[in-house]
Tab-separated table of N, CA and C in Angstrom:
chain	number	residue	atom	x	y	z
A	1	UNK	N	-25.090	-9.561	-25.386
A	1	UNK	CA	-25.431	-10.621	-24.460
A	1	UNK	C	-24.195	-11.108	-23.690
A	2	UNK	N	-23.075	-11.237	-24.409
A	2	UNK	CA	-21.847	-11.705	-23.779
A	2	UNK	C	-21.393	-10.747	-22.674
A	3	UNK	N	-21.527	-9.426	-22.936
A	3	UNK	CA	-21.131	-8.432	-21.938
A	3	UNK	C	-22.023	-8.512	-20.709
A	4	UNK	N	-23.311	-8.697	-20.915
A	4	UNK	CA	-24.244	-8.800	-19.792
A	4	UNK	C	-23.914	-10.034	-18.966
A	5	UNK	N	-23.664	-11.159	-19.632
A	5	UNK	CA	-23.325	-12.393	-18.933
A	5	UNK	C	-22.034	-12.225	-18.140
A	6	UNK	N	-21.016	-11.635	-18.743
A	6	UNK	CA	-19.740	-11.435	-18.053
A	6	UNK	C	-19.904	-10.494	-16.863
A	7	UNK	N	-20.703	-9.437	-17.026
A	7	UNK	CA	-20.938	-8.482	-15.946
A	7	UNK	C	-21.681	-9.151	-14.801
A	8	UNK	N	-22.720	-9.920	-15.134
A	8	UNK	CA	-23.481	-10.628	-14.115
A	8	UNK	C	-22.590	-11.631	-13.393
A	9	UNK	N	-21.765	-12.325	-14.131
A	9	UNK	CA	-20.854	-13.289	-13.551
A	9	UNK	C	-19.878	-12.611	-12.593
A	10	UNK	N	-19.305	-11.493	-13.018
A	10	UNK	CA	-18.364	-10.761	-12.164
A	10	UNK	C	-19.042	-10.340	-10.866
A	11	UNK	N	-20.292	-9.899	-10.951
A	11	UNK	CA	-21.033	-9.491	-9.755
A	11	UNK	C	-21.254	-10.680	-8.828
A	12	UNK	N	-21.619	-11.828	-9.403
A	12	UNK	CA	-21.835	-13.031	-8.596
A	12	UNK	C	-20.555	-13.461	-7.900
A	13	UNK	N	-19.444	-13.438	-8.627
A	13	UNK	CA	-18.167	-13.831	-8.032
A	13	UNK	C	-17.760	-12.874	-6.921
A	14	UNK	N	-18.004	-11.589	-7.124
A	14	UNK	CA	-17.651	-10.601	-6.103
A	14	UNK	C	-18.449	-10.827	-4.826
A	15	UNK	N	-19.698	-11.263	-4.969
A	15	UNK	CA	-20.525	-11.535	-3.796
A	15	UNK	C	-20.160	-12.866	-3.141
A	16	UNK	N	-19.771	-13.844	-3.954
A	16	UNK	CA	-19.490	-15.181	-3.424
A	16	UNK	C	-18.119	-15.285	-2.758
A	17	UNK	N	-17.139	-14.566	-3.266
A	17	UNK	CA	-15.768	-14.703	-2.756
A	17	UNK	C	-15.648	-14.437	-1.258
A	18	UNK	N	-16.224	-13.342	-0.725
A	18	UNK	CA	-16.085	-13.119	0.721
A	18	UNK	C	-16.698	-14.247	1.547
A	19	UNK	N	-17.801	-14.821	1.068
A	19	UNK	CA	-18.443	-15.905	1.800
A	19	UNK	C	-17.544	-17.128	1.870
A	20	UNK	N	-16.814	-17.387	0.809
A	20	UNK	CA	-15.942	-18.554	0.768
A	20	UNK	C	-14.835	-18.460	1.806
A	21	UNK	N	-14.413	-17.256	2.137
A	21	UNK	CA	-13.323	-17.081	3.085
A	21	UNK	C	-13.811	-16.633	4.465
A	22	UNK	N	-15.114	-16.475	4.645
A	22	UNK	CA	-15.657	-15.952	5.898
A	22	UNK	C	-15.283	-16.816	7.092
A	23	UNK	N	-15.257	-18.134	6.910
A	23	UNK	CA	-14.953	-19.013	8.034
A	23	UNK	C	-13.521	-18.850	8.528
A	24	UNK	N	-12.661	-18.230	7.739
A	24	UNK	CA	-11.268	-18.079	8.133
A	24	UNK	C	-11.026	-16.836	8.969
A	25	UNK	N	-11.996	-15.948	9.036
A	25	UNK	CA	-11.811	-14.697	9.756
A	25	UNK	C	-12.344	-14.871	11.172
A	26	UNK	N	-11.441	-14.831	12.154
A	26	UNK	CA	-11.882	-15.061	13.512
A	26	UNK	C	-11.597	-13.888	14.434
A	27	UNK	N	-10.800	-12.932	13.985
A	27	UNK	CA	-10.485	-11.805	14.862
A	27	UNK	C	-10.501	-10.470	14.117
A	28	UNK	N	-11.196	-10.446	12.977
A	28	UNK	CA	-11.287	-9.206	12.220
A	28	UNK	C	-10.171	-9.012	11.217
A	29	UNK	N	-9.151	-9.852	11.244
A	29	UNK	CA	-8.066	-9.764	10.286
A	29	UNK	C	-8.175	-10.914	9.311
A	30	UNK	N	-7.828	-10.694	8.051
A	30	UNK	CA	-7.889	-11.760	7.062
A	30	UNK	C	-6.647	-12.627	7.179
A	31	UNK	N	-6.859	-13.892	7.517
A	31	UNK	CA	-5.755	-14.838	7.662
A	31	UNK	C	-5.740	-15.841	6.517
A	32	UNK	N	-6.526	-15.617	5.504
A	32	UNK	CA	-6.635	-16.589	4.423
A	32	UNK	C	-7.699	-17.611	4.761
A	33	UNK	N	-7.766	-18.629	3.962
A	33	UNK	CA	-8.751	-19.675	4.156
A	33	UNK	C	-8.349	-20.572	5.320
A	34	UNK	N	-9.270	-21.390	5.778
A	34	UNK	CA	-8.991	-22.286	6.908
A	34	UNK	C	-7.863	-23.253	6.615
A	35	UNK	N	-7.608	-23.516	5.350
A	35	UNK	CA	-6.586	-24.478	4.947
A	35	UNK	C	-5.277	-23.811	4.560
A	36	UNK	N	-5.204	-22.478	4.580
A	36	UNK	CA	-3.939	-21.822	4.283
A	36	UNK	C	-4.096	-20.507	3.571
A	37	UNK	N	-2.982	-20.064	2.990
A	37	UNK	CA	-2.955	-18.768	2.316
A	37	UNK	C	-1.869	-18.785	1.239
A	38	UNK	N	-1.974	-17.867	0.284
A	38	UNK	CA	-0.926	-17.806	-0.751
A	38	UNK	C	0.448	-17.665	-0.106
A	39	UNK	N	1.416	-18.373	-0.655
A	39	UNK	CA	2.768	-18.355	-0.105
A	39	UNK	C	3.740	-17.620	-1.002
A	40	UNK	N	4.943	-17.464	-0.511
A	40	UNK	CA	6.024	-16.799	-1.230
A	40	UNK	C	6.929	-17.871	-1.830
A	41	UNK	N	7.054	-17.883	-3.157
A	41	UNK	CA	7.858	-18.907	-3.844
A	41	UNK	C	9.293	-18.936	-3.336
A	42	UNK	N	9.833	-17.781	-2.939
A	42	UNK	CA	11.211	-17.718	-2.450
A	42	UNK	C	11.368	-18.423	-1.102
A	43	UNK	N	10.256	-18.616	-0.401
A	43	UNK	CA	10.302	-19.242	0.914
A	43	UNK	C	9.737	-20.659	0.906
A	44	UNK	N	9.554	-21.226	-0.282
A	44	UNK	CA	8.980	-22.570	-0.394
A	44	UNK	C	9.881	-23.597	0.276
A	45	UNK	N	9.280	-24.477	1.072
A	45	UNK	CA	10.003	-25.560	1.729
A	45	UNK	C	10.264	-26.709	0.767
A	46	UNK	N	9.372	-26.870	-0.209
A	46	UNK	CA	9.562	-27.909	-1.218
A	46	UNK	C	8.683	-27.627	-2.437
A	47	UNK	N	9.017	-28.353	-3.508
A	47	UNK	CA	8.258	-28.244	-4.761
A	47	UNK	C	7.607	-29.591	-5.034
A	48	UNK	N	6.328	-29.550	-5.384
A	48	UNK	CA	5.585	-30.759	-5.728
A	48	UNK	C	5.035	-30.570	-7.137
A	49	UNK	N	5.360	-31.507	-8.027
A	49	UNK	CA	4.844	-31.441	-9.394
A	49	UNK	C	3.595	-32.300	-9.487
A	50	UNK	N	2.529	-31.693	-9.985
A	50	UNK	CA	1.255	-32.378	-10.185
A	50	UNK	C	1.012	-32.431	-11.688
A	51	UNK	N	0.761	-33.629	-12.220
A	51	UNK	CA	0.484	-33.772	-13.642
A	51	UNK	C	-0.980	-34.165	-13.835
A	52	UNK	N	-1.624	-33.506	-14.797
A	52	UNK	CA	-3.011	-33.814	-15.141
A	52	UNK	C	-3.052	-34.472	-16.510
A	53	UNK	N	-3.845	-35.540	-16.613
A	53	UNK	CA	-4.075	-36.205	-17.890
A	53	UNK	C	-5.585	-36.397	-18.039
A	54	UNK	N	-6.008	-37.301	-18.887
A	54	UNK	CA	-7.438	-37.574	-19.066
A	54	UNK	C	-7.822	-38.817	-18.291
A	55	UNK	N	-8.658	-38.722	-17.357
A	55	UNK	CA	-8.963	-37.585	-16.495
A	55	UNK	C	-8.481	-37.996	-15.114
A	56	UNK	N	-7.243	-37.619	-14.802
A	56	UNK	CA	-6.629	-38.013	-13.532
A	56	UNK	C	-5.439	-37.122	-13.225
A	57	UNK	N	-5.054	-37.130	-11.945
A	57	UNK	CA	-3.794	-36.542	-11.511
A	57	UNK	C	-2.814	-37.691	-11.300
A	58	UNK	N	-1.527	-37.381	-11.259
A	58	UNK	CA	-0.517	-38.405	-11.001
A	58	UNK	C	-0.369	-38.714	-9.517
A	59	UNK	N	-1.093	-37.996	-8.655
A	59	UNK	CA	-1.086	-38.249	-7.209
A	59	UNK	C	-2.525	-38.253	-6.689
A	60	UNK	N	-2.731	-38.961	-5.587
A	60	UNK	CA	-4.060	-39.020	-4.969
A	60	UNK	C	-4.061	-38.435	-3.556
A	61	UNK	N	-2.924	-38.549	-2.863
A	61	UNK	CA	-2.832	-38.088	-1.480
A	61	UNK	C	-1.537	-37.307	-1.293
A	62	UNK	N	-1.644	-36.203	-0.577
A	62	UNK	CA	-0.480	-35.366	-0.279
A	62	UNK	C	-0.473	-35.088	1.221
A	63	UNK	N	0.710	-35.081	1.820
A	63	UNK	CA	0.834	-34.794	3.249
A	63	UNK	C	1.854	-33.678	3.446
A	64	UNK	N	1.473	-32.697	4.274
A	64	UNK	CA	2.338	-31.557	4.558
A	64	UNK	C	2.324	-31.272	6.053
A	65	UNK	N	3.259	-30.434	6.488
A	65	UNK	CA	3.317	-29.979	7.873
A	65	UNK	C	2.631	-28.629	7.994
A	66	UNK	N	1.990	-28.398	9.105
A	66	UNK	CA	1.420	-27.088	9.393
A	66	UNK	C	2.541	-26.057	9.301
A	67	UNK	N	2.298	-24.970	8.575
A	67	UNK	CA	3.289	-23.923	8.395
A	67	UNK	C	4.163	-24.104	7.164
A	68	UNK	N	4.067	-25.264	6.512
A	68	UNK	CA	4.893	-25.540	5.335
A	68	UNK	C	4.398	-24.753	4.123
A	69	UNK	N	5.344	-24.195	3.371
A	69	UNK	CA	5.044	-23.492	2.119
A	69	UNK	C	5.456	-24.406	0.970
A	70	UNK	N	4.503	-24.667	0.082
A	70	UNK	CA	4.723	-25.608	-1.011
A	70	UNK	C	4.543	-24.893	-2.346
A	71	UNK	N	5.505	-25.119	-3.221
A	71	UNK	CA	5.416	-24.619	-4.597
A	71	UNK	C	4.897	-25.771	-5.446
A	72	UNK	N	3.636	-25.652	-5.897
A	72	UNK	CA	3.045	-26.660	-6.769
A	72	UNK	C	3.323	-26.267	-8.214
A	73	UNK	N	3.871	-27.193	-8.978
A	73	UNK	CA	4.060	-27.000	-10.412
A	73	UNK	C	3.008	-27.884	-11.068
A	74	UNK	N	2.024	-27.256	-11.697
A	74	UNK	CA	0.892	-27.969	-12.279
A	74	UNK	C	1.073	-28.072	-13.793
A	75	UNK	N	1.222	-29.304	-14.272
A	75	UNK	CA	1.494	-29.568	-15.684
A	75	UNK	C	0.277	-30.250	-16.302
A	76	UNK	N	-0.313	-29.611	-17.311
A	76	UNK	CA	-1.450	-30.204	-18.002
A	76	UNK	C	-0.929	-31.017	-19.187
A	77	UNK	N	-0.863	-32.340	-19.009
A	77	UNK	CA	-0.433	-33.238	-20.074
A	77	UNK	C	-1.630	-33.811	-20.819
A	78	UNK	N	-2.811	-33.280	-20.511
A	78	UNK	CA	-4.036	-33.786	-21.117
A	78	UNK	C	-4.367	-33.111	-22.435
A	79	UNK	N	-5.541	-33.435	-22.924
A	79	UNK	CA	-6.011	-32.905	-24.205
A	79	UNK	C	-7.131	-31.893	-24.033
A	80	UNK	N	-7.410	-31.514	-22.790
A	80	UNK	CA	-8.443	-30.524	-22.516
A	80	UNK	C	-8.019	-29.688	-21.306
A	81	UNK	N	-8.690	-28.561	-21.071
A	81	UNK	CA	-8.320	-27.728	-19.915
A	81	UNK	C	-8.495	-28.500	-18.600
A	82	UNK	N	-7.611	-28.212	-17.650
A	82	UNK	CA	-7.711	-28.804	-16.315
A	82	UNK	C	-7.373	-27.736	-15.283
A	83	UNK	N	-7.815	-27.992	-14.064
A	83	UNK	CA	-7.628	-27.070	-12.952
A	83	UNK	C	-6.993	-27.834	-11.797
A	84	UNK	N	-6.236	-27.107	-10.983
A	84	UNK	CA	-5.730	-27.636	-9.721
A	84	UNK	C	-6.161	-26.647	-8.664
A	85	UNK	N	-7.055	-27.078	-7.773
A	85	UNK	CA	-7.571	-26.201	-6.722
A	85	UNK	C	-7.388	-26.874	-5.372
A	86	UNK	N	-6.973	-26.080	-4.385
A	86	UNK	CA	-6.835	-26.519	-3.003
A	86	UNK	C	-7.960	-25.854	-2.217
A	87	UNK	N	-8.697	-26.642	-1.413
A	87	UNK	CA	-9.789	-26.055	-0.634
A	87	UNK	C	-10.246	-27.025	0.442
A	88	UNK	N	-11.106	-26.524	1.324
A	88	UNK	CA	-11.785	-27.423	2.245
A	88	UNK	C	-13.028	-27.952	1.520
A	89	UNK	N	-13.715	-28.898	2.121
A	89	UNK	CA	-14.838	-29.562	1.450
A	89	UNK	C	-15.939	-28.572	1.055
A	90	UNK	N	-16.268	-27.630	1.925
A	90	UNK	CA	-17.356	-26.690	1.639
A	90	UNK	C	-17.020	-25.772	0.466
A	91	UNK	N	-15.810	-25.216	0.468
A	91	UNK	CA	-15.437	-24.325	-0.631
A	91	UNK	C	-15.319	-25.098	-1.940
A	92	UNK	N	-14.804	-26.322	-1.870
A	92	UNK	CA	-14.672	-27.131	-3.082
A	92	UNK	C	-16.047	-27.404	-3.687
A	93	UNK	N	-17.009	-27.761	-2.853
A	93	UNK	CA	-18.366	-28.041	-3.349
A	93	UNK	C	-18.985	-26.798	-3.974
A	94	UNK	N	-18.802	-25.641	-3.347
A	94	UNK	CA	-19.348	-24.390	-3.884
A	94	UNK	C	-18.694	-24.044	-5.221
A	95	UNK	N	-17.391	-24.220	-5.296
A	95	UNK	CA	-16.673	-23.905	-6.537
A	95	UNK	C	-17.083	-24.869	-7.653
A	96	UNK	N	-17.236	-26.139	-7.310
A	96	UNK	CA	-17.641	-27.138	-8.310
A	96	UNK	C	-19.018	-26.788	-8.876
A	97	UNK	N	-19.927	-26.359	-8.002
A	97	UNK	CA	-21.270	-25.966	-8.448
A	97	UNK	C	-21.192	-24.753	-9.379
A	98	UNK	N	-20.380	-23.763	-9.021
A	98	UNK	CA	-20.212	-22.575	-9.865
A	98	UNK	C	-19.664	-22.969	-11.235
A	99	UNK	N	-18.669	-23.848	-11.255
A	99	UNK	CA	-18.076	-24.280	-12.522
A	99	UNK	C	-19.113	-25.010	-13.379
A	100	UNK	N	-19.968	-25.794	-12.753
A	100	UNK	CA	-21.017	-26.509	-13.476
A	100	UNK	C	-21.977	-25.520	-14.124
A	101	UNK	N	-22.345	-24.488	-13.375
A	101	UNK	CA	-23.286	-23.488	-13.883
A	101	UNK	C	-22.687	-22.655	-15.008
A	102	UNK	N	-21.377	-22.570	-15.079
A	102	UNK	CA	-20.716	-21.742	-16.082
A	102	UNK	C	-20.043	-22.570	-17.166
A	103	UNK	N	-20.430	-23.821	-17.296
A	103	UNK	CA	-19.834	-24.710	-18.296
A	103	UNK	C	-19.857	-24.051	-19.672
A	104	UNK	N	-18.735	-24.141	-20.372
A	104	UNK	CA	-18.643	-23.594	-21.716
A	104	UNK	C	-17.993	-22.224	-21.793
A	105	UNK	N	-17.899	-21.524	-20.667
A	105	UNK	CA	-17.247	-20.210	-20.670
A	105	UNK	C	-15.755	-20.402	-20.412
A	106	UNK	N	-14.937	-19.510	-20.942
A	106	UNK	CA	-13.508	-19.608	-20.657
A	106	UNK	C	-13.251	-19.099	-19.243
A	107	UNK	N	-12.248	-19.650	-18.599
A	107	UNK	CA	-11.930	-19.238	-17.230
A	107	UNK	C	-11.531	-17.771	-17.173
A	108	UNK	N	-10.817	-17.298	-18.192
A	108	UNK	CA	-10.384	-15.902	-18.187
A	108	UNK	C	-11.593	-14.964	-18.293
A	109	UNK	N	-12.567	-15.318	-19.115
A	109	UNK	CA	-13.722	-14.431	-19.283
A	109	UNK	C	-14.571	-14.377	-18.029
A	110	UNK	N	-14.494	-15.420	-17.203
A	110	UNK	CA	-15.300	-15.392	-15.985
A	110	UNK	C	-14.495	-14.909	-14.782
A	111	UNK	N	-13.288	-14.433	-15.017
A	111	UNK	CA	-12.500	-13.876	-13.919
A	111	UNK	C	-12.013	-14.926	-12.944
A	112	UNK	N	-11.658	-16.106	-13.414
A	112	UNK	CA	-11.212	-17.203	-12.562
A	112	UNK	C	-9.780	-16.943	-12.120
A	113	UNK	N	-9.634	-16.226	-11.020
A	113	UNK	CA	-8.307	-15.869	-10.529
A	113	UNK	C	-8.212	-16.123	-9.024
A	114	UNK	N	-8.709	-17.235	-8.565
A	114	UNK	CA	-8.635	-17.571	-7.149
A	114	UNK	C	-7.187	-17.820	-6.757
A	115	UNK	N	-6.769	-17.345	-5.582
A	115	UNK	CA	-5.375	-17.555	-5.176
A	115	UNK	C	-5.064	-19.022	-4.869
A	116	UNK	N	-6.096	-19.831	-4.661
A	116	UNK	CA	-5.906	-21.241	-4.323
A	116	UNK	C	-6.173	-22.173	-5.501
A	117	UNK	N	-6.152	-21.626	-6.741
A	117	UNK	CA	-6.420	-22.456	-7.912
A	117	UNK	C	-5.678	-21.931	-9.134
A	118	UNK	N	-5.318	-22.868	-10.015
A	118	UNK	CA	-4.786	-22.506	-11.327
A	118	UNK	C	-5.522	-23.329	-12.371
A	119	UNK	N	-5.812	-22.706	-13.495
A	119	UNK	CA	-6.428	-23.384	-14.636
A	119	UNK	C	-5.438	-23.373	-15.780
A	120	UNK	N	-5.377	-24.498	-16.506
A	120	UNK	CA	-4.420	-24.610	-17.593
A	120	UNK	C	-5.085	-25.150	-18.846
A	121	UNK	N	-4.532	-24.758	-19.962
A	121	UNK	CA	-4.903	-25.316	-21.259
A	121	UNK	C	-3.988	-26.513	-21.516
A	122	UNK	N	-4.334	-27.390	-22.464
A	122	UNK	CA	-3.466	-28.529	-22.773
A	122	UNK	C	-2.030	-28.075	-23.080
A	123	UNK	N	-1.063	-28.764	-22.485
A	123	UNK	CA	0.348	-28.456	-22.702
A	123	UNK	C	0.890	-27.325	-21.847
A	124	UNK	N	0.048	-26.675	-21.086
A	124	UNK	CA	0.462	-25.517	-20.279
A	124	UNK	C	0.917	-25.950	-18.884
A	125	UNK	N	1.851	-25.191	-18.310
A	125	UNK	CA	2.333	-25.405	-16.946
A	125	UNK	C	2.164	-24.103	-16.179
A	126	UNK	N	1.621	-24.179	-14.979
A	126	UNK	CA	1.480	-23.011	-14.108
A	126	UNK	C	1.903	-23.397	-12.701
A	127	UNK	N	2.193	-22.385	-11.904
A	127	UNK	CA	2.593	-22.609	-10.513
A	127	UNK	C	1.593	-22.002	-9.547
A	128	UNK	N	1.484	-22.640	-8.394
A	128	UNK	CA	0.671	-22.142	-7.292
A	128	UNK	C	1.519	-22.347	-6.038
A	129	UNK	N	1.704	-21.307	-5.260
A	129	UNK	CA	2.490	-21.410	-4.028
A	129	UNK	C	1.527	-21.226	-2.863
A	130	UNK	N	1.553	-22.183	-1.941
A	130	UNK	CA	0.576	-22.192	-0.862
A	130	UNK	C	1.242	-22.508	0.461
A	131	UNK	N	0.852	-21.773	1.508
A	131	UNK	CA	1.309	-22.049	2.869
A	131	UNK	C	0.146	-22.656	3.637
A	132	UNK	N	0.359	-23.850	4.162
A	132	UNK	CA	-0.676	-24.540	4.931
A	132	UNK	C	-0.594	-24.067	6.376
A	133	UNK	N	-1.532	-23.230	6.784
A	133	UNK	CA	-1.477	-22.573	8.088
A	133	UNK	C	-2.164	-23.348	9.202
A	134	UNK	N	-2.967	-24.338	8.849
A	134	UNK	CA	-3.705	-25.101	9.854
A	134	UNK	C	-3.620	-26.590	9.563
A	135	UNK	N	-3.623	-27.374	10.631
A	135	UNK	CA	-3.679	-28.825	10.477
A	135	UNK	C	-5.099	-29.219	10.081
A	136	UNK	N	-5.217	-30.339	9.396
A	136	UNK	CA	-6.537	-30.833	9.026
A	136	UNK	C	-6.499	-31.624	7.750
A	137	UNK	N	-7.688	-32.004	7.289
A	137	UNK	CA	-7.830	-32.741	6.038
A	137	UNK	C	-8.521	-31.835	5.027
A	138	UNK	N	-7.872	-31.644	3.888
A	138	UNK	CA	-8.383	-30.763	2.844
A	138	UNK	C	-8.417	-31.513	1.525
A	139	UNK	N	-8.721	-30.813	0.456
A	139	UNK	CA	-8.878	-31.477	-0.831
A	139	UNK	C	-8.140	-30.733	-1.928
A	140	UNK	N	-7.844	-31.461	-3.009
A	140	UNK	CA	-7.453	-30.823	-4.258
A	140	UNK	C	-8.272	-31.493	-5.346
A	141	UNK	N	-8.613	-30.717	-6.382
A	141	UNK	CA	-9.460	-31.270	-7.434
A	141	UNK	C	-9.420	-30.407	-8.678
A	142	UNK	N	-9.861	-31.026	-9.776
A	142	UNK	CA	-10.159	-30.302	-11.008
A	142	UNK	C	-11.669	-30.167	-11.044
A	143	UNK	N	-12.156	-28.949	-11.039
A	143	UNK	CA	-13.590	-28.718	-10.963
A	143	UNK	C	-14.243	-28.410	-12.300
A	144	UNK	N	-13.521	-28.652	-13.392
A	144	UNK	CA	-14.194	-28.556	-14.684
A	144	UNK	C	-15.316	-29.589	-14.663
A	145	UNK	N	-16.465	-29.264	-15.215
A	145	UNK	CA	-17.630	-30.151	-15.114
A	145	UNK	C	-17.311	-31.602	-15.485
A	146	UNK	N	-17.624	-32.482	-14.527
A	146	UNK	CA	-17.459	-33.910	-14.721
A	146	UNK	C	-16.110	-34.466	-14.321
A	147	UNK	N	-15.098	-33.640	-14.169
A	147	UNK	CA	-13.750	-34.149	-13.907
A	147	UNK	C	-13.604	-34.715	-12.494
A	148	UNK	N	-13.946	-33.949	-11.471
A	148	UNK	CA	-13.819	-34.441	-10.092
A	148	UNK	C	-14.761	-35.621	-9.858
A	149	UNK	N	-15.907	-35.593	-10.516
A	149	UNK	CA	-16.897	-36.646	-10.321
A	149	UNK	C	-16.388	-38.016	-10.768
A	150	UNK	N	-15.432	-38.052	-11.688
A	150	UNK	CA	-14.868	-39.332	-12.135
A	150	UNK	C	-13.489	-39.584	-11.513
A	151	UNK	N	-13.175	-38.856	-10.451
A	151	UNK	CA	-11.978	-39.163	-9.693
A	151	UNK	C	-10.798	-38.217	-9.835
A	152	UNK	N	-10.977	-37.076	-10.481
A	152	UNK	CA	-9.862	-36.151	-10.651
A	152	UNK	C	-9.764	-35.239	-9.413
A	153	UNK	N	-9.258	-35.831	-8.350
A	153	UNK	CA	-9.107	-35.110	-7.102
A	153	UNK	C	-8.351	-35.968	-6.116
A	154	UNK	N	-8.115	-35.401	-4.956
A	154	UNK	CA	-7.398	-36.147	-3.928
A	154	UNK	C	-7.478	-35.458	-2.591
A	155	UNK	N	-6.748	-36.030	-1.648
A	155	UNK	CA	-6.786	-35.592	-0.260
A	155	UNK	C	-5.461	-34.944	0.117
A	156	UNK	N	-5.561	-33.881	0.908
A	156	UNK	CA	-4.384	-33.228	1.488
A	156	UNK	C	-4.500	-33.354	3.003
A	157	UNK	N	-3.483	-33.931	3.618
A	157	UNK	CA	-3.427	-34.030	5.074
A	157	UNK	C	-2.348	-33.077	5.550
A	158	UNK	N	-2.709	-32.200	6.482
A	158	UNK	CA	-1.743	-31.282	7.073
A	158	UNK	C	-1.651	-31.644	8.552
A	159	UNK	N	-0.408	-32.004	8.982
A	159	UNK	CA	-0.179	-32.439	10.365
A	159	UNK	C	0.485	-31.365	11.182
């Protein structure tokens, strides 16, 4: 049963991933999501440390410049798994729904390897490097079921 569930999940993710990035493709070339693309840590303009606890981040609003590459250091100081995901409102809502439907499964078993998100266990630290390619208002959140709903998220402004 576990193998069937994992296989079905992998198929669903493979079908959903292109749709999540479809709005970013405007000339036939993949430019990443509307809010940016994975960046190169060696070219980071700055480092921002984000700490997760129960159930909150240490920041609520972040502001960056268009074209800026940011190295996020995500530290889980909480007692349960947490996620740090960057997205626009539509992708965030879709991802939150997927996470709700898969509650109880480990992120690794469901192939949770989005370039715009990191998941951590308690006490773990991970990095995410992101280049903000477009101006606008975006979001960051922990999409583990119930976390964003009680305020574990914030706003990203790119000028």
